[in-house]
Protein backbone atom coordinates (compact mmCIF):
# COMPACT_ATOMS: atom_id res chain seq x y z
CA UNK A 1 0.00 0.00 0.00
CA UNK A 2 1.41 3.37 -1.01
CA UNK A 3 0.99 6.11 1.61
CA UNK A 4 2.49 9.57 2.05
CA UNK A 5 5.68 10.05 4.00
CA UNK A 6 3.81 12.27 6.43
CA UNK A 7 1.37 9.53 7.40
CA UNK A 8 4.42 7.46 8.36
CA UNK A 9 6.20 10.37 10.08
CA UNK A 10 3.21 11.13 12.29
CA UNK A 11 3.41 7.63 13.77
CA UNK A 12 7.21 7.47 13.99
CA UNK A 13 7.90 10.93 15.42
CA UNK A 14 10.23 10.89 18.43
CA UNK A 15 10.59 7.13 18.67
CA UNK A 16 12.10 5.77 15.43
CA UNK A 17 13.07 6.81 11.90
CA UNK A 18 11.92 5.45 8.55
CA UNK A 19 14.59 4.13 6.22
CA UNK A 20 14.49 5.97 2.88
CA UNK A 21 16.22 3.71 0.38
CA UNK A 22 17.19 4.66 -3.18
CA UNK A 23 16.46 2.15 -5.90
CA UNK A 24 17.51 1.87 -9.53
CA UNK A 25 16.53 -1.56 -10.76
CA UNK A 26 14.56 -4.77 -10.28
CA UNK A 27 17.03 -6.57 -8.02
CA UNK A 28 17.22 -3.65 -5.58
CA UNK A 29 13.43 -3.39 -5.52
CA UNK A 30 12.91 -7.08 -4.75
CA UNK A 31 15.65 -7.05 -2.08
CA UNK A 32 14.13 -3.92 -0.57
CA UNK A 33 10.62 -5.33 -0.27
CA UNK A 34 11.85 -8.66 1.09
CA UNK A 35 14.13 -6.95 3.60
CA UNK A 36 11.38 -4.67 4.86
CA UNK A 37 9.10 -7.66 5.37
CA UNK A 38 11.83 -9.64 7.13
CA UNK A 39 11.88 -12.13 4.23
CA UNK A 40 15.62 -12.25 3.96
CA UNK A 41 15.89 -15.67 2.38
CA UNK A 42 15.03 -16.28 -1.26
CA UNK A 43 11.73 -18.11 -1.10
CA UNK A 44 10.45 -17.08 2.29
CA UNK A 45 6.68 -16.83 2.07
CA UNK A 46 5.61 -15.22 5.31
CA UNK A 47 6.53 -11.76 6.51
CA UNK A 48 8.27 -11.76 9.88
CA UNK A 49 6.35 -9.38 12.18
CA UNK A 50 9.38 -8.95 14.46
CA UNK A 51 11.40 -7.36 11.67
CA UNK A 52 8.74 -6.02 9.28
CA UNK A 53 8.98 -2.28 8.72
CA UNK A 54 7.20 0.53 6.91
CA UNK A 55 9.64 2.25 4.53
CA UNK A 56 10.24 4.88 1.89
CA UNK A 57 11.34 4.13 -1.67
CA UNK A 58 13.42 6.96 -3.06
CA UNK A 59 13.81 7.59 -6.75
CA UNK A 60 16.44 10.09 -7.82
CA UNK A 61 16.55 11.99 -11.08
CA UNK A 62 19.48 9.76 -12.08
CA UNK A 63 17.41 6.64 -11.38
CA UNK A 64 14.50 8.01 -13.45
CA UNK A 65 16.74 8.60 -16.45
CA UNK A 66 18.89 5.44 -16.04
CA UNK A 67 16.64 3.73 -18.58
CA UNK A 68 13.15 5.21 -18.68
CA UNK A 69 11.22 6.44 -15.63
CA UNK A 70 8.26 4.20 -16.57
CA UNK A 71 10.30 1.05 -15.90
CA UNK A 72 10.80 1.90 -12.23
CA UNK A 73 7.14 2.78 -11.80
CA UNK A 74 6.11 -0.55 -13.35
CA UNK A 75 8.58 -2.50 -11.18
CA UNK A 76 7.30 -0.85 -8.00
CA UNK A 77 3.65 -1.34 -8.98
CA UNK A 78 4.40 -5.00 -9.58
CA UNK A 79 6.20 -5.29 -6.23
CA UNK A 80 3.13 -3.77 -4.57
CA UNK A 81 1.07 -6.64 -6.00
CA UNK A 82 3.63 -9.33 -5.14
CA UNK A 83 4.06 -8.02 -1.57
CA UNK A 84 0.53 -6.79 -0.66
CA UNK A 85 1.40 -6.54 3.04
CA UNK A 86 4.03 -3.82 2.46
CA UNK A 87 3.32 -0.21 3.52
CA UNK A 88 5.56 2.36 1.89
CA UNK A 89 5.84 5.84 0.42
CA UNK A 90 7.17 6.62 -3.08
CA UNK A 91 9.37 9.68 -2.90
CA UNK A 92 11.28 11.76 -5.45
CA UNK A 93 14.80 12.38 -4.13
CA UNK A 94 16.45 15.77 -4.87
CA UNK A 95 13.96 17.05 -7.43
CA UNK A 96 14.21 20.19 -9.49
CA UNK A 97 11.03 22.24 -9.83
CA UNK A 98 10.30 20.76 -13.26
CA UNK A 99 10.84 17.13 -12.17
CA UNK A 100 8.70 17.73 -9.05
CA UNK A 101 5.81 18.85 -11.26
CA UNK A 102 6.21 15.80 -13.47
CA UNK A 103 6.05 13.51 -10.41
CA UNK A 104 3.13 15.40 -8.84
CA UNK A 105 1.13 15.09 -12.06
CA UNK A 106 2.03 11.40 -12.51
CA UNK A 107 -0.31 10.25 -9.74
CA UNK A 108 2.35 7.71 -8.70
CA UNK A 109 4.59 9.60 -6.27
CA UNK A 110 3.15 10.24 -2.80
CA UNK A 111 5.95 12.61 -1.85
CA UNK A 112 8.47 14.83 -3.62
CA UNK A 113 11.61 16.60 -2.54
CA UNK A 114 12.30 20.03 -3.97
CA UNK A 115 15.97 20.76 -3.53
CA UNK A 116 16.60 24.45 -4.02
CA UNK A 117 19.13 24.52 -1.18
CA UNK A 118 21.86 25.84 -3.50
CA UNK A 119 19.77 28.99 -4.16
CA UNK A 120 19.63 32.07 -1.90
CA UNK A 121 17.36 31.84 1.15
CA UNK A 122 14.63 33.95 -0.51
CA UNK A 123 14.79 32.08 -3.82
CA UNK A 124 14.70 28.71 -2.01
CA UNK A 125 11.52 29.87 -0.22
CA UNK A 126 9.97 31.13 -3.46
CA UNK A 127 10.60 27.89 -5.40
CA UNK A 128 9.61 25.62 -2.51
CA UNK A 129 6.37 27.55 -1.96
CA UNK A 130 5.39 27.09 -5.62
CA UNK A 131 6.05 23.34 -5.45
CA UNK A 132 4.13 23.02 -2.15
CA UNK A 133 1.08 24.71 -3.68
CA UNK A 134 1.08 22.43 -6.73
CA UNK A 135 1.75 19.30 -4.63
CA UNK A 136 -0.88 19.93 -1.97
CA UNK A 137 -3.52 20.46 -4.64
CA UNK A 138 -2.89 16.81 -5.59
CA UNK A 139 -2.50 15.48 -2.00
CA UNK A 140 1.24 14.99 -2.50
CA UNK A 141 3.54 16.03 0.37
CA UNK A 142 6.79 17.98 0.05
CA UNK A 143 10.23 17.68 1.58
CA UNK A 144 12.42 20.75 1.22
CA UNK A 145 16.05 21.38 2.10
CA UNK A 146 17.81 24.19 3.91
CA UNK A 147 21.58 24.26 4.35
CA UNK A 148 24.06 22.28 2.29
CA UNK A 149 25.64 18.87 2.67
CA UNK A 150 29.08 17.99 1.37
CA UNK A 151 29.70 15.29 -1.26
CA UNK A 152 28.13 14.78 -4.67
CA UNK A 153 24.40 14.41 -5.23
CA UNK A 154 23.27 14.01 -8.83
CA UNK A 155 25.27 16.64 -10.70
CA UNK A 156 25.64 19.03 -7.74
CA UNK A 157 28.86 19.07 -5.71
CA UNK A 158 28.02 20.44 -2.29
CA UNK A 159 30.17 22.56 0.00
CA UNK A 160 29.07 22.20 3.62
CA UNK A 161 26.85 24.88 5.16
CA UNK A 162 25.00 23.76 8.30
CA UNK A 163 21.32 24.65 8.62
CA UNK A 164 20.71 27.83 10.58
CA UNK A 165 17.98 27.17 13.20
CA UNK A 166 16.43 30.65 13.01
CA UNK A 167 16.24 30.41 9.22
CA UNK A 168 14.74 26.91 9.52
CA UNK A 169 11.80 28.21 11.59
CA UNK A 170 11.12 31.02 9.10
CA UNK A 171 11.55 28.69 6.11
CA UNK A 172 9.03 26.14 7.41
CA UNK A 173 6.51 28.82 8.22
CA UNK A 174 6.79 30.66 4.88
CA UNK A 175 6.97 27.64 2.55
CA UNK A 176 4.37 25.36 4.14
CA UNK A 177 6.64 22.37 3.43
CA UNK A 178 5.74 19.09 5.16
CA UNK A 179 9.23 18.04 6.21
CA UNK A 180 12.69 19.60 6.14
CA UNK A 181 16.06 18.11 5.25
CA UNK A 182 18.70 19.69 7.45
CA UNK A 183 22.47 19.85 7.11
CA UNK A 184 24.02 18.74 10.40
CA UNK A 185 27.41 17.47 9.29
CA UNK A 186 26.59 14.50 7.04
CA UNK A 187 27.52 14.31 3.37
CA UNK A 188 26.57 12.18 0.39
CA UNK A 189 28.77 9.31 -0.73
CA UNK A 190 31.28 6.90 0.83
CA UNK A 191 33.76 9.42 2.29
CA UNK A 192 31.91 11.37 4.97
CA UNK A 193 34.35 11.91 7.80
CA UNK A 194 38.09 11.87 8.22
CA UNK A 195 38.67 10.70 11.77
CA UNK A 196 35.83 11.17 14.26
CA UNK A 197 32.11 11.49 13.55
CA UNK A 198 31.16 14.99 12.50
CA UNK A 199 27.45 14.73 13.23
CA UNK A 200 26.08 17.81 15.00
CA UNK A 201 23.24 16.56 17.17
CA UNK A 202 23.51 19.81 19.16
CA UNK A 203 22.54 21.71 16.00
CA UNK A 204 19.71 19.26 15.37
CA UNK A 205 18.37 19.86 18.90
CA UNK A 206 18.40 23.63 18.29
CA UNK A 207 16.45 23.19 15.05
CA UNK A 208 13.90 20.92 16.73
CA UNK A 209 13.32 23.58 19.41
CA UNK A 210 12.32 26.30 16.94
CA UNK A 211 10.28 24.49 14.27
CA UNK A 212 6.59 23.71 15.02
CA UNK A 213 5.93 20.86 17.50
CA UNK A 214 6.35 17.39 15.96
CA UNK A 215 7.58 18.81 12.65
CA UNK A 216 9.41 16.01 10.77
CA UNK A 217 13.10 16.52 10.04
CA UNK A 218 15.13 14.54 7.50
CA UNK A 219 18.75 13.43 7.48
CA UNK A 220 20.41 13.00 4.10
CA UNK A 221 23.84 11.45 3.58
CA UNK A 222 23.27 8.88 6.30
CA UNK A 223 24.75 5.67 4.96
CA UNK A 224 26.95 3.98 7.53
CA UNK A 225 29.43 2.74 4.86
CA UNK A 226 29.87 -0.54 6.76
CA UNK A 227 33.49 -1.62 7.14
CA UNK A 228 32.46 -5.21 6.43
CA UNK A 229 31.24 -4.32 2.93
CA UNK A 230 34.12 -1.98 2.16
CA UNK A 231 36.60 -4.70 3.20
CA UNK A 232 34.80 -7.25 1.03
CA UNK A 233 34.95 -4.91 -1.97
CA UNK A 234 38.65 -4.29 -1.44
CA UNK A 235 39.35 -8.01 -0.94
CA UNK A 236 37.68 -8.67 -4.29
CA UNK A 237 39.74 -6.16 -6.22
CA UNK A 238 38.11 -2.84 -5.29
CA UNK A 239 40.00 0.27 -4.28
CA UNK A 240 37.98 2.14 -1.69
CA UNK A 241 40.44 3.89 0.61
CA UNK A 242 39.42 5.50 3.93
CA UNK A 243 35.69 5.18 3.28
CA UNK A 244 33.58 6.15 6.30
CA UNK A 245 29.95 6.82 7.14
CA UNK A 246 27.51 7.82 9.86
CA UNK A 247 27.63 5.59 12.93
CA UNK A 248 24.43 3.53 13.11
CA UNK A 249 24.43 4.26 16.85
CA UNK A 250 23.48 7.86 15.95
CA UNK A 251 20.23 6.97 14.18
CA UNK A 252 18.05 6.54 17.27
CA UNK A 253 19.40 9.62 19.11
CA UNK A 254 18.66 11.63 15.94
CA UNK A 255 15.12 10.21 15.79
CA UNK A 256 14.50 11.40 19.38
CA UNK A 257 15.35 14.90 18.11
CA UNK A 258 12.67 14.84 15.42
CA UNK A 259 14.41 13.05 12.54
CA UNK A 260 11.75 10.84 10.95
CA UNK A 261 13.49 9.96 7.67
CA UNK A 262 17.05 8.74 7.20
CA UNK A 263 18.36 8.59 3.62
CA UNK A 264 20.46 5.64 2.54
CA UNK A 265 21.79 5.17 -0.97
CA UNK A 266 25.55 4.57 -0.83
CA UNK A 267 25.27 1.47 1.39
CA UNK A 268 23.06 -0.23 -1.20
CA UNK A 269 25.68 0.44 -3.86
CA UNK A 270 28.39 -1.05 -1.63
CA UNK A 271 26.37 -4.25 -1.12
CA UNK A 272 25.85 -4.49 -4.88
CA UNK A 273 29.51 -3.84 -5.68
CA UNK A 274 30.81 -6.42 -3.17
CA UNK A 275 28.30 -9.04 -4.31
CA UNK A 276 29.19 -8.74 -7.99
CA UNK A 277 32.94 -8.51 -7.43
CA UNK A 278 32.90 -11.63 -5.25
CA UNK A 279 30.67 -13.55 -7.67
CA UNK A 280 32.94 -12.99 -10.67
CA UNK A 281 36.10 -13.49 -8.62
CA UNK A 282 34.88 -16.79 -7.18
CA UNK A 283 33.39 -18.23 -10.37
CA UNK A 284 35.39 -16.79 -13.24
CA UNK A 285 33.85 -19.28 -15.67
CA UNK A 286 30.28 -18.03 -14.89
CA UNK A 287 28.72 -15.30 -17.03
CA UNK A 288 25.07 -15.62 -15.97
CA UNK A 289 23.76 -12.34 -14.57
CA UNK A 290 21.17 -14.24 -12.52
CA UNK A 291 23.81 -15.98 -10.39
CA UNK A 292 25.01 -12.73 -8.81
CA UNK A 293 21.53 -11.19 -9.07
CA UNK A 294 20.07 -13.87 -6.80
CA UNK A 295 22.85 -13.49 -4.25
CA UNK A 296 22.44 -9.71 -4.34
CA UNK A 297 18.70 -9.90 -3.59
CA UNK A 298 19.42 -12.03 -0.51
CA UNK A 299 22.35 -9.86 0.63
CA UNK A 300 20.40 -6.65 0.15
CA UNK A 301 17.32 -7.97 1.95
CA UNK A 302 19.46 -8.99 4.93
CA UNK A 303 21.18 -5.62 4.90
CA UNK A 304 17.81 -3.76 4.88
CA UNK A 305 16.47 -5.88 7.74
CA UNK A 306 19.57 -5.04 9.78
CA UNK A 307 19.31 -1.34 8.92
CA UNK A 308 15.70 -1.16 10.04
CA UNK A 309 16.72 -2.68 13.37
CA UNK A 310 19.21 0.17 13.82
CA UNK A 311 16.60 2.77 12.79
CA UNK A 312 13.99 1.34 15.16
CA UNK A 313 11.47 0.83 12.32
CA UNK A 314 11.81 -2.99 12.41
CA UNK A 315 8.74 -4.54 14.00
CA UNK A 316 6.56 -1.42 13.48
CA UNK A 317 4.63 -2.54 10.38
CA UNK A 318 1.57 -3.99 12.10
CA UNK A 319 1.23 -0.99 14.46
CA UNK A 320 1.34 1.31 11.43
CA UNK A 321 -1.26 -0.79 9.61
CA UNK A 322 -3.58 -0.67 12.62
CA UNK A 323 -3.16 3.09 13.04
CA UNK A 324 -3.80 3.75 9.33
CA UNK A 325 -6.98 1.67 9.43
CA UNK A 326 -8.38 3.90 12.18
CA UNK A 327 -7.88 7.12 10.20
P1 LIG B 1 24.23 8.43 1.26
O1 LIG B 1 25.17 8.81 0.16
O2 LIG B 1 24.87 8.60 2.61
O3 LIG B 1 23.66 7.10 1.08
O4 LIG B 1 23.03 9.49 1.23
C1 LIG B 1 21.99 9.35 0.29
C2 LIG B 1 21.06 10.49 0.27
O5 LIG B 1 21.04 11.33 1.14
C3 LIG B 1 20.12 10.56 -0.85
O6 LIG B 1 19.36 11.72 -0.84
PDB file of N, CA and C and ligand atoms in Angstrom, residues 20 22 58 60 91 93-94 113 143 145 149 152-153 186-190 192 218-225 245-246 251 261-269, ligand 1:
ATOM      1  N   UNK A  20      14.837   5.498   4.226  1.00  0.00           N
ATOM      2  CA  UNK A  20      14.489   5.972   2.881  1.00  0.00           C
ATOM      3  C   UNK A  20      15.583   5.468   1.958  1.00  0.00           C
ATOM      4  N   UNK A  22      17.209   4.383  -1.735  1.00  0.00           N
ATOM      5  CA  UNK A  22      17.194   4.662  -3.176  1.00  0.00           C
ATOM      6  C   UNK A  22      17.223   3.365  -3.972  1.00  0.00           C
ATOM      7  N   UNK A  58      12.994   5.690  -2.483  1.00  0.00           N
ATOM      8  CA  UNK A  58      13.421   6.962  -3.061  1.00  0.00           C
ATOM      9  C   UNK A  58      13.852   6.742  -4.503  1.00  0.00           C
ATOM     10  N   UNK A  60      15.723   8.851  -7.494  1.00  0.00           N
ATOM     11  CA  UNK A  60      16.443  10.093  -7.817  1.00  0.00           C
ATOM     12  C   UNK A  60      16.224  10.434  -9.288  1.00  0.00           C
ATOM     13  N   UNK A  91       8.865   8.323  -3.097  1.00  0.00           N
ATOM     14  CA  UNK A  91       9.374   9.683  -2.898  1.00  0.00           C
ATOM     15  C   UNK A  91      10.400  10.052  -3.967  1.00  0.00           C
ATOM     16  N   UNK A  93      13.632  11.908  -4.882  1.00  0.00           N
ATOM     17  CA  UNK A  93      14.805  12.381  -4.135  1.00  0.00           C
ATOM     18  C   UNK A  93      15.474  13.516  -4.922  1.00  0.00           C
ATOM     19  N   UNK A  94      15.744  14.628  -4.270  1.00  0.00           N
ATOM     20  CA  UNK A  94      16.449  15.769  -4.873  1.00  0.00           C
ATOM     21  C   UNK A  94      15.860  16.226  -6.212  1.00  0.00           C
ATOM     22  N   UNK A 113      10.678  15.683  -3.168  1.00  0.00           N
ATOM     23  CA  UNK A 113      11.615  16.602  -2.537  1.00  0.00           C
ATOM     24  C   UNK A 113      11.985  17.676  -3.542  1.00  0.00           C
ATOM     25  N   UNK A 143       9.024  17.507   0.759  1.00  0.00           N
ATOM     26  CA  UNK A 143      10.232  17.681   1.584  1.00  0.00           C
ATOM     27  C   UNK A 143      11.059  18.786   0.933  1.00  0.00           C
ATOM     28  N   UNK A 145      14.731  21.449   1.468  1.00  0.00           N
ATOM     29  CA  UNK A 145      16.054  21.384   2.104  1.00  0.00           C
ATOM     30  C   UNK A 145      16.582  22.780   2.374  1.00  0.00           C
ATOM     31  N   UNK A 149      24.782  19.996   2.293  1.00  0.00           N
ATOM     32  CA  UNK A 149      25.636  18.870   2.671  1.00  0.00           C
ATOM     33  C   UNK A 149      26.891  18.899   1.817  1.00  0.00           C
ATOM     34  N   UNK A 152      28.762  14.578  -3.354  1.00  0.00           N
ATOM     35  CA  UNK A 152      28.134  14.778  -4.668  1.00  0.00           C
ATOM     36  C   UNK A 152      26.748  14.174  -4.673  1.00  0.00           C
ATOM     37  N   UNK A 153      25.754  14.922  -5.077  1.00  0.00           N
ATOM     38  CA  UNK A 153      24.397  14.414  -5.228  1.00  0.00           C
ATOM     39  C   UNK A 153      23.939  14.794  -6.622  1.00  0.00           C
ATOM     40  N   UNK A 186      26.456  15.678   7.906  1.00  0.00           N
ATOM     41  CA  UNK A 186      26.589  14.500   7.044  1.00  0.00           C
ATOM     42  C   UNK A 186      26.925  14.945   5.623  1.00  0.00           C
ATOM     43  N   UNK A 187      27.312  13.989   4.783  1.00  0.00           N
ATOM     44  CA  UNK A 187      27.520  14.312   3.373  1.00  0.00           C
ATOM     45  C   UNK A 187      27.180  13.083   2.544  1.00  0.00           C
ATOM     46  N   UNK A 188      26.901  13.304   1.271  1.00  0.00           N
ATOM     47  CA  UNK A 188      26.569  12.182   0.391  1.00  0.00           C
ATOM     48  C   UNK A 188      27.837  11.388   0.055  1.00  0.00           C
ATOM     49  N   UNK A 189      27.659  10.109  -0.234  1.00  0.00           N
ATOM     50  CA  UNK A 189      28.774   9.314  -0.727  1.00  0.00           C
ATOM     51  C   UNK A 189      29.461   8.477   0.342  1.00  0.00           C
ATOM     52  N   UNK A 190      30.609   7.895  -0.019  1.00  0.00           N
ATOM     53  CA  UNK A 190      31.279   6.897   0.832  1.00  0.00           C
ATOM     54  C   UNK A 190      32.408   7.491   1.667  1.00  0.00           C
ATOM     55  N   UNK A 192      32.628  10.307   4.240  1.00  0.00           N
ATOM     56  CA  UNK A 192      31.914  11.367   4.969  1.00  0.00           C
ATOM     57  C   UNK A 192      32.774  12.085   5.992  1.00  0.00           C
ATOM     58  N   UNK A 218      14.577  15.595   8.369  1.00  0.00           N
ATOM     59  CA  UNK A 218      15.130  14.540   7.498  1.00  0.00           C
ATOM     60  C   UNK A 218      16.660  14.629   7.504  1.00  0.00           C
ATOM     61  N   UNK A 219      17.291  13.475   7.552  1.00  0.00           N
ATOM     62  CA  UNK A 219      18.753  13.427   7.482  1.00  0.00           C
ATOM     63  C   UNK A 219      19.185  12.779   6.176  1.00  0.00           C
ATOM     64  N   UNK A 220      19.813  13.561   5.319  1.00  0.00           N
ATOM     65  CA  UNK A 220      20.405  13.001   4.095  1.00  0.00           C
ATOM     66  C   UNK A 220      21.811  12.489   4.424  1.00  0.00           C
ATOM     67  N   UNK A 221      22.437  11.863   3.432  1.00  0.00           N
ATOM     68  CA  UNK A 221      23.839  11.450   3.583  1.00  0.00           C
ATOM     69  C   UNK A 221      24.083  10.586   4.799  1.00  0.00           C
ATOM     70  N   UNK A 222      23.208   9.603   5.023  1.00  0.00           N
ATOM     71  CA  UNK A 222      23.271   8.885   6.303  1.00  0.00           C
ATOM     72  C   UNK A 222      23.674   7.415   6.188  1.00  0.00           C
ATOM     73  N   UNK A 223      24.230   7.035   5.049  1.00  0.00           N
ATOM     74  CA  UNK A 223      24.753   5.666   4.956  1.00  0.00           C
ATOM     75  C   UNK A 223      25.835   5.474   6.008  1.00  0.00           C
ATOM     76  N   UNK A 224      25.925   4.241   6.510  1.00  0.00           N
ATOM     77  CA  UNK A 224      26.951   3.979   7.530  1.00  0.00           C
ATOM     78  C   UNK A 224      28.257   3.493   6.909  1.00  0.00           C
ATOM     79  N   UNK A 225      28.230   3.219   5.582  1.00  0.00           N
ATOM     80  CA  UNK A 225      29.429   2.742   4.862  1.00  0.00           C
ATOM     81  C   UNK A 225      30.103   1.621   5.675  1.00  0.00           C
ATOM     82  N   UNK A 245      31.330   6.326   7.163  1.00  0.00           N
ATOM     83  CA  UNK A 245      29.952   6.819   7.145  1.00  0.00           C
ATOM     84  C   UNK A 245      29.459   7.218   8.519  1.00  0.00           C
ATOM     85  N   UNK A 246      28.139   7.416   8.604  1.00  0.00           N
ATOM     86  CA  UNK A 246      27.510   7.825   9.863  1.00  0.00           C
ATOM     87  C   UNK A 246      27.375   6.596  10.761  1.00  0.00           C
ATOM     88  N   UNK A 251      21.557   6.893  14.796  1.00  0.00           N
ATOM     89  CA  UNK A 251      20.226   6.972  14.183  1.00  0.00           C
ATOM     90  C   UNK A 251      19.124   7.206  15.229  1.00  0.00           C
ATOM     91  N   UNK A 261      13.109  10.598   8.942  1.00  0.00           N
ATOM     92  CA  UNK A 261      13.487   9.957   7.668  1.00  0.00           C
ATOM     93  C   UNK A 261      14.999   9.996   7.553  1.00  0.00           C
ATOM     94  N   UNK A 262      15.587   8.835   7.305  1.00  0.00           N
ATOM     95  CA  UNK A 262      17.047   8.740   7.200  1.00  0.00           C
ATOM     96  C   UNK A 262      17.389   8.160   5.831  1.00  0.00           C
ATOM     97  N   UNK A 263      18.120   8.945   5.020  1.00  0.00           N
ATOM     98  CA  UNK A 263      18.365   8.592   3.619  1.00  0.00           C
ATOM     99  C   UNK A 263      19.590   7.704   3.445  1.00  0.00           C
ATOM    100  N   UNK A 264      19.382   6.608   2.725  1.00  0.00           N
ATOM    101  CA  UNK A 264      20.458   5.641   2.540  1.00  0.00           C
ATOM    102  C   UNK A 264      20.520   5.187   1.084  1.00  0.00           C
ATOM    103  N   UNK A 265      21.574   5.549   0.424  1.00  0.00           N
ATOM    104  CA  UNK A 265      21.787   5.172  -0.971  1.00  0.00           C
ATOM    105  C   UNK A 265      23.133   4.455  -1.128  1.00  0.00           C
ATOM    106  N   UNK A 266      24.195   5.099  -0.650  1.00  0.00           N
ATOM    107  CA  UNK A 266      25.553   4.568  -0.829  1.00  0.00           C
ATOM    108  C   UNK A 266      25.690   3.130  -0.324  1.00  0.00           C
ATOM    109  N   UNK A 267      25.118   2.825   0.837  1.00  0.00           N
ATOM    110  CA  UNK A 267      25.274   1.470   1.394  1.00  0.00           C
ATOM    111  C   UNK A 267      24.737   0.411   0.424  1.00  0.00           C
ATOM    112  N   UNK A 268      23.633   0.716  -0.241  1.00  0.00           N
ATOM    113  CA  UNK A 268      23.060  -0.230  -1.203  1.00  0.00           C
ATOM    114  C   UNK A 268      24.018  -0.475  -2.362  1.00  0.00           C
ATOM    115  N   UNK A 269      24.702   0.584  -2.767  1.00  0.00           N
ATOM    116  CA  UNK A 269      25.684   0.435  -3.864  1.00  0.00           C
ATOM    117  C   UNK A 269      26.854  -0.427  -3.415  1.00  0.00           C
TER     118      UNK A 269
HETATM  119  P1  LIG B   1      24.233   8.431   1.256  1.00  0.00           P
HETATM  120  O1  LIG B   1      25.173   8.815   0.163  1.00  0.00           O
HETATM  121  O2  LIG B   1      24.866   8.600   2.609  1.00  0.00           O
HETATM  122  O3  LIG B   1      23.665   7.099   1.076  1.00  0.00           O
HETATM  123  O4  LIG B   1      23.026   9.486   1.233  1.00  0.00           O
HETATM  124  C1  LIG B   1      21.993   9.349   0.287  1.00  0.00           C
HETATM  125  C2  LIG B   1      21.063  10.493   0.275  1.00  0.00           C
HETATM  126  O5  LIG B   1      21.040  11.329   1.143  1.00  0.00           O
HETATM  127  C3  LIG B   1      20.120  10.558  -0.853  1.00  0.00           C
HETATM  128  O6  LIG B   1      19.359  11.717  -0.835  1.00  0.00           O
END
